[in-house]
Amino acid sequence: MSDSNTTDTPSSSSSSSEDLSNVDYSPQLNSTIWFLTAMAALFMGLRIYAKVWRRRTLWWDDYFLISGWICLATSASMLSVCTHFDLGKHGDFIKPENLSSLLLFGYIAGFFSILAAAWSKSSFALTLLCFSTGWTKRIVWFVLISVNIVLMFGALLQWIQCWPVQRLWLGGEGVCWMGFKRMREFNTFAAAYSGAADVVLALLPWNIIWRAKIRRSEKLGALFAMSMGVFAGATSFSKIFTLNAIGNSDMITMVSLYIVGTAESAITIIAASIPIIRALFHKEEGPVTPSIPSDFKLTVQDNEAEPV
């Protein structure tokens, strides 16, 4: 009697290995990050146009937003460079000669991605400072300072976690005092804190706008425009679920982390731009104090609001 149990493990393993070698997420990564970067540029451009059209001068919130977008574009550029060094492929199929360059440009991309998040959030906080008072202003200052401390420390931590620094991408002798587990823990905290800050900044204008003397429809429109940061917060929270990629030997897992990181900054820039863009759809009504170049002045006070 012939044995009906056949072993085809070698051929199955070879077929599976061939399938994995053909996996390459670099086109999806490139198209997604550049789409997000372009959308952020579009909204930021409309924001600047709205200010110029209303004969307003650019202020610190605009400069921080522009700086944030430049960092976002730099991060996207570095990620595109990474795709030339096999980012998007499974770790076993990354050419050994490409690995050090891939890691170096990946660290640079992560550094600028964190700066983009910090400065785009700072832009919206600076806008809120223009019209907040009392306890609201104190909360905005606390969020502005604390978010920058947390995110800037995270950006710095990328480069000081190992010594010598080049051990990060070249390997070899040296010491790493953080380790991947601690890096994941800190980045989880940073993502959660960053998301909570977005939500707080998005909800703070409600008290001011709700008490403003404007039509109910205008009030709801202003509340919606000023609360778009909630989506940036949701994106930051979702980044927590991609942080297992840190230290993972299969670098294909980094693709999701890079996309979500890009999305966080892009959505923050869009959210910070929408209140000003809203002014394009409202005609000038009454004087506006030129010394306070805030989004709120353009979107609410133009409709005879009296913020408290």
XYZ file of C-alpha atoms in Angstrom:
308
model
C 0.000 0.000 0.000
C 1.397 3.345 -0.954
C 1.658 6.112 1.612
C -0.964 8.780 0.888
C 0.771 11.369 3.133
C 3.122 13.417 0.963
C 5.501 16.108 2.139
C 5.809 19.159 -0.075
C 7.221 21.459 2.580
C 10.329 22.514 0.597
C 8.302 23.597 -2.459
C 5.694 25.353 -0.255
C 8.443 27.172 1.599
C 10.079 28.211 -1.664
C 6.742 29.441 -3.058
C 6.024 31.402 0.144
C 9.490 32.967 0.043
C 8.938 33.980 -3.584
C 5.624 35.597 -2.687
C 7.200 37.615 0.122
C 10.046 38.754 -2.118
C 7.507 40.333 -4.458
C 5.869 42.385 -1.692
C 6.787 46.065 -1.997
C 4.728 48.786 -0.318
C 6.970 51.648 -1.463
C 4.548 52.873 -4.200
C 1.680 53.037 -1.672
C 3.935 54.758 0.861
C 5.120 57.377 -1.623
C 1.680 58.132 -3.025
C 0.088 58.409 0.440
C 2.684 60.648 2.100
C 2.909 62.999 -0.895
C -0.873 63.200 -1.191
C -1.091 64.164 2.490
C 1.768 66.662 2.131
C 0.147 68.204 -0.967
C -3.234 68.516 0.782
C -1.575 70.226 3.742
C 0.175 72.610 1.323
C -3.133 73.374 -0.415
C -4.942 74.264 2.806
C -1.985 76.225 4.140
C -1.753 78.110 0.830
C -5.454 78.979 1.017
C -4.954 80.157 4.598
C -2.158 82.502 3.561
C -4.173 83.696 0.554
C -7.128 84.421 2.856
C -4.954 86.595 5.069
C -3.435 88.454 2.122
C -6.898 88.881 0.566
C -8.179 90.363 3.826
C -5.068 92.575 3.956
C -3.796 90.918 7.142
C -0.098 90.523 7.878
C 1.327 87.098 8.662
C 1.955 86.454 12.348
C 3.843 83.936 14.485
C 1.115 81.301 14.119
C 1.551 81.487 10.323
C 5.329 81.228 10.535
C 5.136 78.187 12.805
C 2.636 76.566 10.433
C 4.860 77.212 7.407
C 7.863 75.823 9.330
C 5.795 72.772 10.266
C 4.917 72.145 6.614
C 8.567 72.513 5.551
C 9.474 69.846 8.131
C 6.624 67.662 6.859
C 7.870 67.974 3.260
C 11.435 67.224 4.406
C 10.229 64.108 6.213
C 8.314 62.964 3.119
C 11.412 63.559 0.972
C 13.555 61.456 3.314
C 10.969 58.666 3.228
C 11.020 58.741 -0.566
C 14.802 58.392 -0.405
C 14.280 55.412 1.927
C 12.153 53.659 -0.686
C 15.193 53.662 -2.988
C 16.967 51.687 -0.265
C 14.222 49.023 -0.114
C 11.851 50.549 2.467
C 8.514 48.840 1.840
C 9.995 45.365 1.486
C 10.200 42.585 4.046
C 13.391 42.693 6.114
C 14.797 39.476 4.622
C 14.709 41.012 1.144
C 16.397 44.331 1.914
C 19.848 44.330 0.331
C 22.518 44.331 3.061
C 24.357 47.229 1.399
C 21.146 49.333 1.587
C 20.389 48.797 5.261
C 22.635 51.486 6.801
C 21.392 54.176 4.380
C 17.795 53.095 4.944
C 18.186 53.403 8.727
C 19.970 56.780 8.549
C 17.384 58.415 6.287
C 14.611 56.781 8.305
C 15.887 58.429 11.502
C 16.118 61.794 9.713
C 12.542 61.379 8.431
C 11.304 60.567 11.940
C 13.111 63.580 13.399
C 11.502 66.033 10.949
C 8.117 64.329 11.335
C 8.216 65.053 15.087
C 9.226 68.687 14.437
C 6.331 69.026 11.973
C 3.875 67.772 14.600
C 5.282 70.048 17.321
C 5.307 73.229 15.228
C 1.919 72.703 13.570
C 0.319 72.181 17.016
C 2.190 75.254 18.278
C 0.683 77.283 15.438
C -2.873 76.521 16.496
C -2.043 77.149 20.169
C -0.562 80.560 19.266
C -3.756 81.393 17.389
C -5.826 80.558 20.471
C -3.609 82.740 22.667
C -4.684 85.781 20.629
C -8.238 85.733 21.931
C -8.229 83.618 25.091
C -8.202 85.098 28.563
C -8.039 83.951 32.184
C -7.979 80.215 32.826
C -8.371 79.445 29.117
C -5.159 81.317 28.335
C -3.312 79.525 31.114
C -4.399 76.143 29.754
C -3.270 77.095 26.239
C 0.141 78.169 27.566
C 0.467 74.911 29.509
C -0.440 72.811 26.453
C 1.865 74.819 24.176
C 4.894 74.493 26.450
C 4.331 70.899 27.595
C 3.649 69.510 24.102
C 6.840 71.100 22.807
C 8.839 69.684 25.729
C 7.476 66.160 25.177
C 7.826 66.141 21.387
C 11.196 67.902 21.273
C 12.552 65.447 23.837
C 11.265 62.623 21.626
C 13.044 64.140 18.608
C 16.275 64.487 20.601
C 15.929 60.993 22.041
C 16.239 59.517 18.548
C 19.837 60.727 18.359
C 21.008 60.280 21.956
C 19.611 56.797 22.635
C 22.884 55.235 21.501
C 26.539 56.215 21.709
C 28.297 56.704 19.425
C 25.380 58.097 17.428
C 26.334 56.292 14.202
C 25.716 52.990 15.966
C 22.027 53.628 15.177
C 22.543 52.974 11.472
C 25.990 51.364 11.214
C 25.795 48.995 14.185
C 29.065 47.862 15.721
C 30.447 48.617 19.157
C 28.781 51.068 21.487
C 26.009 51.287 24.038
C 22.251 51.991 23.799
C 20.818 53.089 27.125
C 17.159 53.166 26.098
C 16.452 49.965 24.241
C 13.506 49.361 21.916
C 11.067 48.534 24.725
C 11.636 51.862 26.482
C 11.542 53.728 23.174
C 8.145 52.193 22.433
C 6.910 53.124 25.904
C 8.037 56.743 25.602
C 6.600 57.096 22.087
C 3.309 55.640 23.284
C 3.194 58.292 26.015
C 4.168 61.042 23.534
C 1.481 59.984 21.025
C -1.206 59.838 23.732
C -0.176 63.218 25.180
C -0.024 64.789 21.722
C -3.494 63.460 20.873
C -4.941 64.707 24.171
C -3.393 68.148 23.530
C -5.069 68.292 20.096
C -8.451 67.497 21.619
C -8.018 70.085 24.399
C -6.994 72.815 21.939
C -9.923 71.917 19.672
C -12.482 72.166 22.486
C -11.174 75.294 24.251
C -12.716 77.779 21.731
C -16.219 76.435 22.441
C -16.689 78.528 25.584
C -15.640 81.740 23.788
C -17.516 81.157 20.538
C -20.699 79.970 22.250
C -20.914 83.243 24.179
C -20.180 85.382 21.118
C -23.002 87.602 19.797
C -23.390 86.057 16.367
C -26.101 84.177 14.505
C -26.584 80.574 15.558
C -25.608 79.304 12.100
C -22.391 81.343 12.219
C -21.729 80.085 15.718
C -22.045 76.443 14.650
C -19.876 77.075 11.596
C -17.169 78.696 13.724
C -17.325 75.860 16.267
C -16.922 73.278 13.507
C -13.993 75.174 11.942
C -12.163 75.621 15.237
C -12.724 71.996 16.333
C -11.086 70.208 13.398
C -8.087 69.485 15.622
C -10.074 66.579 17.080
C -9.257 64.642 13.890
C -5.546 65.344 14.386
C -5.926 64.022 17.933
C -7.618 60.854 16.671
C -4.748 60.311 14.221
C -2.218 60.740 17.014
C -4.065 58.181 19.147
C -4.145 55.741 16.217
C -0.351 56.027 15.915
C -0.076 54.146 19.212
C -1.186 50.956 17.433
C 1.682 51.211 14.908
C 4.503 51.698 17.447
C 5.250 47.968 17.654
C 7.208 48.613 14.456
C 9.969 50.188 16.589
C 12.646 47.525 16.965
C 10.841 45.059 14.712
C 13.366 43.176 12.560
C 10.906 43.188 9.656
C 11.129 46.821 8.521
C 8.019 46.548 6.366
C 6.071 47.220 9.575
C 7.511 50.762 9.603
C 5.392 51.719 6.586
C 2.208 52.083 8.656
C 4.029 54.116 11.326
C 5.463 56.503 8.726
C 2.076 56.980 7.047
C 0.247 57.686 10.311
C 3.039 60.029 11.455
C 2.744 61.981 8.205
C -1.043 62.041 8.482
C -0.897 63.489 12.013
C 1.057 66.585 10.955
C -0.829 67.008 7.666
C -4.226 66.901 9.398
C -2.993 69.325 12.086
C -1.931 71.810 9.375
C -5.277 71.412 7.610
C -7.171 71.838 10.898
C -5.208 74.992 11.740
C -5.920 76.428 8.275
C -9.672 75.830 8.040
C -10.756 78.668 10.399
C -8.894 81.236 8.270
C -10.069 79.729 4.971
C -13.616 80.131 6.267
C -13.064 83.904 6.088
C -12.959 83.613 2.279
C -16.688 82.920 2.341
C -17.574 85.904 4.510
C -17.645 89.488 3.421
C -16.021 92.221 5.485
C -18.363 93.614 8.099
C -17.081 96.281 10.484
C -13.613 97.061 11.745
C -11.269 94.395 12.966
C -8.387 95.138 15.292
C -5.296 94.801 13.058
C -2.931 94.292 15.967
C -4.390 90.847 16.724
C -3.845 88.718 13.612
C -5.794 85.700 14.820
C -7.955 83.235 12.949
C -10.749 83.928 15.404
C -10.825 87.594 14.439
C -11.220 86.619 10.803
C -13.892 84.023 11.305
C -15.969 85.321 14.176
C -15.376 88.979 14.856
C -15.979 89.797 11.198
C -19.528 88.713 12.022
C -19.788 91.164 14.921
C -18.672 88.772 17.637
C -17.651 90.012 21.018
C -15.407 87.377 22.551
C -15.048 87.477 26.292
